[in-house]
Amino acid sequence: MEQYFLAVDIGASSGRHILGKAEDGRMTLEEIYRFPNGMKSVDGRLCWDVDELWGHVVAGMKECARLGKIPVSMGLDTWAVDYVLLDEEDRIVGPTVGYRDGRTKGIEEEVSRLIPLDRLYARTGIQRQSFNTIYQFMAVKKQHPEYLEQARTMLMIPDYFHFRLTGHKCQEYTNATTTQLVDPVTKTWDYDLIRILGYPEEWFGPLSMPGTVVGELSEAVARQVGFSCQVVLPGTHDTASAVAAVPSNEEDVLYISSGTWSLMGTERQEADCSNLSREHNFTNEGGYDYRFRYLKNIMGLWMIQSVKKELAGAGEDYSFARLCQMAEGEDIASLVDCNDDCFLAPDTMIGAVREFCERSGQQIPGTPAQLAAVIYRSLADCYRKTKEELEQVTGKTYGQIHIVGGGANADYLNQLTADAAGCPVYAGPTEATAIGNLAAQMIRDGVYRGLKEAREGIFRSFDIRKYEPSDGT
């Protein structure tokens, strides 16, 4: 009898249910359900509709029953930093505000009054980002102190869905580290820091690693979906799962988890909380088996996704593949800083790109092809700079880059990256987050004896394309 595992992978723009199975160490995937996602404006705030997302989680699980492919276990991953507050009766407190909302504007100064930013980095190793959970909590404390009084539990978004699936509350390590409230040495919550900031200590319980069994589906959920199974923690931060699926066990390898965000970095056994690391704004996020994902956040395909959406609204509906092809034929040298805050949540991405070029005295892209070319080339240039910074900080030379996630399909961007970085680029697998999610479950079940064996299986299971620098170096 075939043995299935279910990964529910919810990204910022869409979600999917993917069934996985393994035979002779090779993994195969079957997408059985897909659904849209996005922040919605609620009373002037950008929020996630967690009830709508829960409906999709259940609908996709029902599809398993309809197909007669009942999973042994399932796990759910999402983006980082966002959370749900629950009161003593487990009702949601306040809106589930998303990270692109502007409520944290100016909040960094409030936090720095309590703990200087250099000391904060030395304690946590997490990069400065205005939307980190540490700042979201301070925004709530300043703007809605009543929420802090009412809330008894804080669960990151995937922890909340695991709670709804099983009735058990569990805080998973990899996503918890993105709050900027976890000690990278003890790998537990930094309760002294939490007290300094005045956040309720009761929100922060024991942290659990990927591979931990949360529990069985609750009776109510089992009846609703038509089966029962175990819920097993993956790396609930989608990047943690994606990095677990990087198909290489070699040391000194760089990866880019390429999706709405581009997360570029390397795996390390210890965190680097030095001033040099802080000055380059690298982060030390938790990974599988207490590894550290030493990386930098880059705005990523969010920019081209936004441009595509705007063009479609104006009646010019291009596929991503078509935009890539169009960009390749353009000769425009303009570059933008992909990490500039002006690209985080602009009213119009097309306008933001053009305004940046105008301010910096560069050619202003006029056509969709020129816009795409500027974005793709700017991303490749940002990858080059990040590689150089990583080499400077770590003292190592990186001879290859592995690109996983949806961006691995962007042939033009992959070639630009190889050219800019001066090293081979290996692209694939594209469904890395779901694969890493499944790998954690399969390791727990004994299909693989550990991450090393799982990565070997992933390499043999999926198409990995190689891009050499054009100059042959």
XYZ file of C-alpha atoms in Angstrom:
473
model
C 0.000 0.000 0.000
C 1.356 3.401 -0.982
C 2.253 5.730 1.878
C 1.431 9.413 1.435
C 2.479 12.559 3.290
C 0.719 15.911 2.933
C 2.427 19.315 2.805
C 0.205 22.381 3.106
C 2.351 25.249 1.869
C 0.786 28.709 2.213
C 2.658 31.598 0.660
C 1.911 35.289 0.681
C 0.152 35.121 -2.700
C -1.085 31.520 -2.951
C -1.271 28.193 -1.177
C -1.193 24.561 -2.238
C -1.710 21.058 -0.898
C 0.921 18.652 -2.169
C 0.958 14.926 -1.558
C 4.345 13.269 -1.475
C 5.503 9.679 -1.445
C 8.891 8.004 -1.656
C 10.083 4.837 -3.346
C 13.706 3.684 -3.237
C 14.609 7.047 -1.755
C 13.078 9.029 -4.618
C 10.325 11.488 -3.824
C 7.374 12.195 -6.084
C 4.834 14.992 -5.742
C 1.200 15.478 -6.638
C -0.458 18.860 -6.261
C -4.084 18.253 -5.379
C -5.384 21.680 -4.374
C -4.377 25.311 -4.936
C -5.881 28.532 -3.669
C -5.199 32.296 -3.707
C -3.966 34.347 -0.777
C -3.238 37.983 -0.088
C -3.637 40.712 2.472
C -6.942 42.563 2.575
C -7.672 46.057 3.805
C -9.696 45.928 7.036
C -10.432 49.244 8.734
C -7.369 50.752 7.126
C -5.036 47.852 7.993
C -3.584 45.157 5.701
C -4.732 41.886 7.250
C -4.743 38.145 6.631
C -8.123 36.399 6.486
C -7.228 33.384 8.623
C -10.777 32.011 8.545
C -10.765 31.993 4.756
C -7.344 30.331 4.768
C -8.606 27.728 7.238
C -11.457 26.967 4.852
C -8.904 26.258 2.125
C -6.815 24.078 4.471
C -9.889 21.940 5.116
C -10.992 21.899 1.460
C -7.596 20.608 0.351
C -7.646 17.897 2.997
C -11.087 16.805 1.809
C -9.544 16.355 -1.630
C -7.224 13.711 -0.120
C -10.282 11.757 1.015
C -11.984 12.191 -2.348
C -8.917 10.815 -4.129
C -8.576 7.963 -1.655
C -5.016 9.061 -0.854
C -4.969 9.338 2.916
C -1.736 10.775 4.335
C 0.178 9.192 7.182
C 0.954 12.689 8.408
C 0.644 16.305 7.388
C 2.381 19.576 8.198
C 1.789 23.214 7.351
C 4.211 26.051 6.612
C 3.729 29.752 5.873
C 5.686 32.988 5.668
C 7.376 34.380 8.786
C 6.896 37.135 11.425
C 3.072 37.296 11.475
C 1.017 35.841 14.319
C -2.376 35.386 15.965
C -3.319 36.395 19.522
C -5.850 34.269 21.397
C -7.788 35.087 24.579
C -8.465 32.680 27.448
C -11.270 31.049 25.431
C -9.034 30.764 22.335
C -10.857 33.480 20.437
C -8.759 35.720 18.180
C -7.864 39.063 19.748
C -7.684 41.958 17.311
C -7.120 41.780 13.550
C -4.435 39.491 12.099
C -2.359 42.302 10.640
C 0.148 41.448 7.920
C 3.797 42.426 7.709
C 3.318 44.873 4.812
C 1.003 47.068 6.887
C 2.425 50.435 7.934
C 1.622 50.209 11.652
C 5.291 49.686 12.573
C 6.426 52.985 11.016
C 8.526 54.774 13.646
C 8.271 51.834 16.069
C 11.934 50.907 15.728
C 12.759 54.078 17.676
C 10.454 52.964 20.492
C 12.290 49.648 20.749
C 15.728 51.267 20.541
C 14.897 53.432 23.561
C 14.575 50.241 25.586
C 17.484 48.367 24.010
C 19.979 49.844 21.520
C 19.856 48.187 18.128
C 23.462 46.971 18.281
C 22.765 45.232 21.596
C 19.549 43.797 20.181
C 21.463 42.251 17.271
C 24.151 40.916 19.615
C 21.415 39.147 21.600
C 19.367 37.735 18.718
C 21.418 37.840 15.492
C 18.308 38.836 13.543
C 18.493 41.536 10.891
C 16.769 44.896 11.091
C 13.427 44.822 9.312
C 10.646 47.211 10.216
C 8.059 44.423 10.106
C 9.807 41.942 12.438
C 7.464 40.588 15.093
C 9.369 42.419 17.835
C 8.218 45.700 16.258
C 4.713 44.444 15.553
C 4.301 43.644 19.259
C 5.518 47.131 20.193
C 3.032 48.655 17.735
C 0.242 46.724 19.480
C 1.539 47.775 22.887
C 1.492 51.448 21.875
C -1.642 51.481 19.727
C -3.863 48.794 21.299
C -2.658 47.957 24.834
C -6.007 46.311 25.475
C -4.988 43.475 23.135
C -2.029 42.674 25.378
C -4.337 42.549 28.369
C -6.857 40.269 26.642
C -4.437 37.860 24.938
C -3.261 34.725 26.746
C -1.583 32.960 23.808
C 0.576 34.040 20.877
C 0.892 31.638 17.961
C 2.734 32.256 14.724
C 0.439 31.773 11.716
C 1.360 28.097 11.025
C 1.280 27.305 14.754
C -2.264 28.663 14.816
C -3.380 26.364 12.008
C -1.708 23.374 13.675
C -3.675 24.282 16.807
C -6.926 24.337 14.827
C -6.046 20.964 13.331
C -5.229 19.204 16.602
C -6.339 21.312 19.557
C -2.704 21.377 20.758
C -0.708 24.608 21.022
C 2.892 24.263 19.866
C 5.440 26.970 19.028
C 7.873 25.859 16.328
C 11.511 26.938 16.488
C 12.357 28.078 12.931
C 9.479 30.538 12.702
C 9.936 31.675 16.302
C 13.463 32.876 15.500
C 12.060 35.408 13.014
C 10.319 37.252 15.872
C 13.743 38.623 16.934
C 13.011 37.367 20.443
C 14.946 34.053 20.489
C 18.432 33.587 21.966
C 20.665 31.961 19.268
C 22.851 30.331 21.946
C 20.187 28.748 24.177
C 17.788 28.449 21.198
C 14.906 29.390 23.483
C 12.969 32.610 24.046
C 15.057 35.436 25.477
C 12.870 36.103 28.514
C 15.092 38.929 29.778
C 14.607 40.734 26.470
C 10.870 40.038 26.573
C 10.704 41.598 30.042
C 12.740 44.630 28.929
C 10.214 45.239 26.146
C 7.213 44.680 28.383
C 5.623 41.826 26.440
C 3.512 39.221 28.310
C 5.806 36.339 29.284
C 2.916 33.871 29.216
C 2.812 34.179 25.414
C 6.147 32.417 25.063
C 6.255 28.683 25.772
C 8.612 25.807 24.940
C 9.939 25.736 21.374
C 9.631 22.571 19.297
C 11.845 21.442 16.429
C 10.805 20.254 12.954
C 9.919 16.584 13.195
C 7.959 16.996 16.431
C 4.522 15.349 16.478
C 1.909 17.964 17.403
C -0.856 15.349 17.712
C -3.643 13.626 15.821
C -6.345 15.544 14.008
C -9.093 16.485 16.441
C -12.264 14.430 16.225
C -14.161 17.399 14.797
C -11.603 18.009 12.037
C -11.309 14.280 11.270
C -15.077 14.067 10.782
C -15.034 17.166 8.594
C -12.254 16.024 6.249
C -13.052 12.300 6.232
C -9.869 10.844 7.752
C -7.411 11.175 10.608
C -3.626 11.441 10.583
C -0.750 12.778 12.621
C 0.286 16.409 12.392
C 4.090 16.694 12.285
C 5.981 19.980 12.431
C 7.980 20.856 9.328
C 10.154 23.929 9.351
C 7.012 26.064 9.617
C 8.827 29.086 8.238
C 8.612 28.392 4.533
C 12.232 29.393 3.978
C 13.377 26.895 6.598
C 11.593 24.148 4.676
C 12.919 25.436 1.344
C 16.503 25.442 2.589
C 16.069 21.902 3.907
C 15.310 20.959 0.283
C 18.517 22.449 -1.170
C 19.840 19.365 -3.022
C 23.428 19.521 -1.799
C 25.338 18.270 1.228
C 28.514 20.136 0.281
C 29.910 22.752 2.623
C 30.304 26.393 1.612
C 27.309 26.399 -0.727
C 25.137 29.462 -1.230
C 21.406 29.181 -1.732
C 18.677 31.520 -2.913
C 15.164 30.608 -1.888
C 13.464 32.492 -4.685
C 9.818 33.441 -4.416
C 7.952 36.560 -3.331
C 11.128 37.199 -1.327
C 14.623 36.131 -2.274
C 16.418 34.726 0.771
C 20.109 34.396 -0.018
C 22.659 32.864 2.295
C 24.389 29.753 3.580
C 23.947 27.197 6.351
C 26.083 27.549 9.477
C 26.371 25.632 12.723
C 26.710 28.738 14.906
C 25.198 32.205 14.726
C 27.318 35.237 13.847
C 26.107 38.150 15.981
C 29.174 40.321 15.372
C 29.158 44.018 14.504
C 30.454 43.217 11.014
C 27.534 40.852 10.447
C 25.117 43.488 11.783
C 26.563 46.203 9.564
C 25.870 44.025 6.521
C 22.390 43.272 7.899
C 22.672 39.489 7.754
C 20.305 37.404 9.817
C 20.744 34.157 11.747
C 17.391 32.400 11.415
C 16.764 28.955 12.826
C 16.941 25.973 10.508
C 16.430 22.226 10.584
C 18.215 20.441 13.449
C 19.385 23.734 14.985
C 21.338 24.780 11.906
C 21.369 28.516 11.220
C 20.189 30.026 7.980
C 22.689 32.856 7.652
C 21.069 35.011 5.010
C 19.835 38.328 3.754
C 16.278 39.196 2.743
C 16.014 40.606 -0.772
C 12.740 41.975 -2.122
C 12.611 39.186 -4.704
C 9.935 38.319 -7.229
C 7.422 40.491 -5.344
C 8.517 43.285 -7.667
C 7.816 41.420 -10.921
C 4.637 39.900 -9.427
C 3.373 43.410 -8.662
C 4.247 44.714 -12.114
C 2.524 41.732 -13.747
C -0.625 42.397 -11.693
C -0.664 46.080 -12.621
C -0.183 45.307 -16.298
C -3.044 42.789 -16.179
C -5.266 45.454 -14.629
C -4.448 47.689 -17.577
C -5.362 44.956 -20.054
C -1.819 43.686 -20.715
C -1.837 40.167 -19.269
C 1.622 38.599 -19.606
C 2.830 35.324 -18.137
C 6.026 35.354 -16.072
C 7.703 33.301 -18.795
C 6.705 35.871 -21.401
C 7.998 38.764 -19.282
C 11.308 36.922 -18.933
C 11.548 36.437 -22.686
C 10.680 40.060 -23.366
C 13.241 41.317 -20.842
C 16.022 39.276 -22.420
C 15.770 41.247 -25.625
C 16.044 44.686 -23.995
C 19.158 46.849 -23.790
C 18.623 49.074 -20.759
C 21.355 49.581 -18.155
C 19.225 51.069 -15.359
C 19.390 49.332 -11.975
C 17.363 49.835 -8.792
C 18.097 48.920 -5.171
C 15.724 46.004 -4.663
C 15.970 46.406 -0.876
C 14.845 50.032 -0.854
C 11.749 50.520 1.321
C 10.002 52.230 -1.595
C 9.437 48.763 -3.100
C 7.966 47.153 0.046
C 4.309 48.131 -0.494
C 4.031 50.925 -3.100
C 0.704 52.066 -4.490
C 2.169 51.245 -7.897
C 5.294 49.159 -8.410
C 5.653 50.424 -11.972
C 5.649 53.971 -10.638
C 8.130 53.104 -7.880
C 10.616 51.590 -10.354
C 10.331 54.542 -12.715
C 10.637 57.100 -9.906
C 13.762 55.375 -8.552
C 15.380 55.484 -11.987
C 14.429 59.139 -12.434
C 15.793 60.112 -8.978
C 19.073 58.337 -9.666
C 19.534 59.896 -13.114
C 19.081 56.667 -15.067
C 17.027 55.779 -18.122
C 13.371 55.465 -17.155
C 11.869 52.149 -18.341
C 8.850 52.770 -20.524
C 7.653 49.415 -21.842
C 6.730 46.258 -19.917
C 9.824 44.593 -21.391
C 12.068 47.380 -20.098
C 10.444 47.261 -16.653
C 11.015 43.509 -16.451
C 14.618 43.882 -17.634
C 15.380 46.491 -14.969
C 13.893 44.303 -12.219
C 15.574 41.045 -13.267
C 18.966 42.681 -13.786
C 18.657 44.529 -10.495
C 17.919 41.276 -8.695
C 20.965 39.598 -10.261
C 23.129 42.565 -9.254
C 21.780 42.364 -5.715
C 22.651 38.654 -5.611
C 26.195 39.507 -6.735
C 26.603 42.080 -3.984
C 25.211 39.713 -1.370
C 27.621 36.963 -2.433
C 30.516 39.385 -2.076
C 29.301 40.483 1.365
C 28.928 36.870 2.517
C 32.458 36.126 1.385
C 33.748 39.189 3.230
C 31.938 38.359 6.487
C 32.571 34.598 6.532
C 36.068 34.648 5.016
C 35.043 31.901 2.605
C 34.798 31.679 -1.164
C 31.574 30.277 -2.548
C 31.878 28.425 -5.836
C 28.230 27.700 -6.579
C 24.731 28.973 -5.934
C 21.636 26.796 -5.608
C 18.345 28.478 -6.490
C 15.241 26.749 -5.179
C 11.585 27.749 -5.241
C 9.418 29.261 -7.948
C 12.176 31.577 -9.154
C 14.188 28.543 -10.263
C 11.947 28.560 -13.361
C 13.195 32.017 -14.433
C 15.854 31.002 -16.974
C 16.831 34.570 -17.830
C 17.274 35.534 -14.159
C 19.250 32.353 -13.473
C 21.654 33.123 -16.303
C 21.961 36.748 -15.206
C 22.790 35.511 -11.706
C 25.495 33.143 -12.959
C 26.992 35.968 -15.035
C 26.867 38.518 -12.218
C 28.149 36.152 -9.505
C 30.809 34.575 -11.718
C 29.997 31.018 -10.667
C 27.692 28.160 -11.696
C 24.047 28.370 -10.680
C 22.008 25.214 -10.055
C 18.257 25.767 -10.337
C 15.661 23.501 -8.780
C 13.605 22.044 -7.339
C 10.841 24.607 -7.796
C 8.520 23.224 -5.094
C 11.320 23.367 -2.531
C 9.186 24.525 0.387
C 6.707 21.668 0.033
C 9.581 19.219 -0.522
C 11.352 20.359 2.644
C 8.056 20.126 4.517
C 7.583 16.559 3.281
C 11.207 15.680 4.036
C 10.736 16.589 7.720
C 7.719 14.297 7.879
C 9.499 11.482 6.035
C 12.529 11.716 8.321
C 10.182 11.457 11.287
C 8.562 8.388 9.734
C 11.907 6.727 8.960
C 11.732 7.000 5.173
C 15.026 8.913 5.346
C 17.596 8.471 8.110
C 18.288 12.176 8.353
C 18.617 15.418 6.415
C 21.741 14.277 4.580
C 19.962 11.236 3.140
C 16.847 13.294 2.389
C 18.892 15.807 0.388
C 20.519 12.996 -1.563
C 17.043 11.700 -2.363
C 15.876 15.161 -3.424
C 18.851 15.527 -5.779
C 17.948 12.221 -7.457
C 14.221 13.002 -7.578
C 13.945 16.364 -9.317
C 15.283 18.178 -12.350
C 18.260 20.387 -11.443
C 19.417 22.721 -14.246
C 22.934 24.177 -14.400
C 23.781 27.682 -15.672
C 27.432 28.524 -16.341
C 28.707 32.120 -16.413
C 28.652 33.351 -20.000
C 32.361 34.158 -19.966
C 33.117 30.538 -19.020
C 34.622 31.297 -15.617
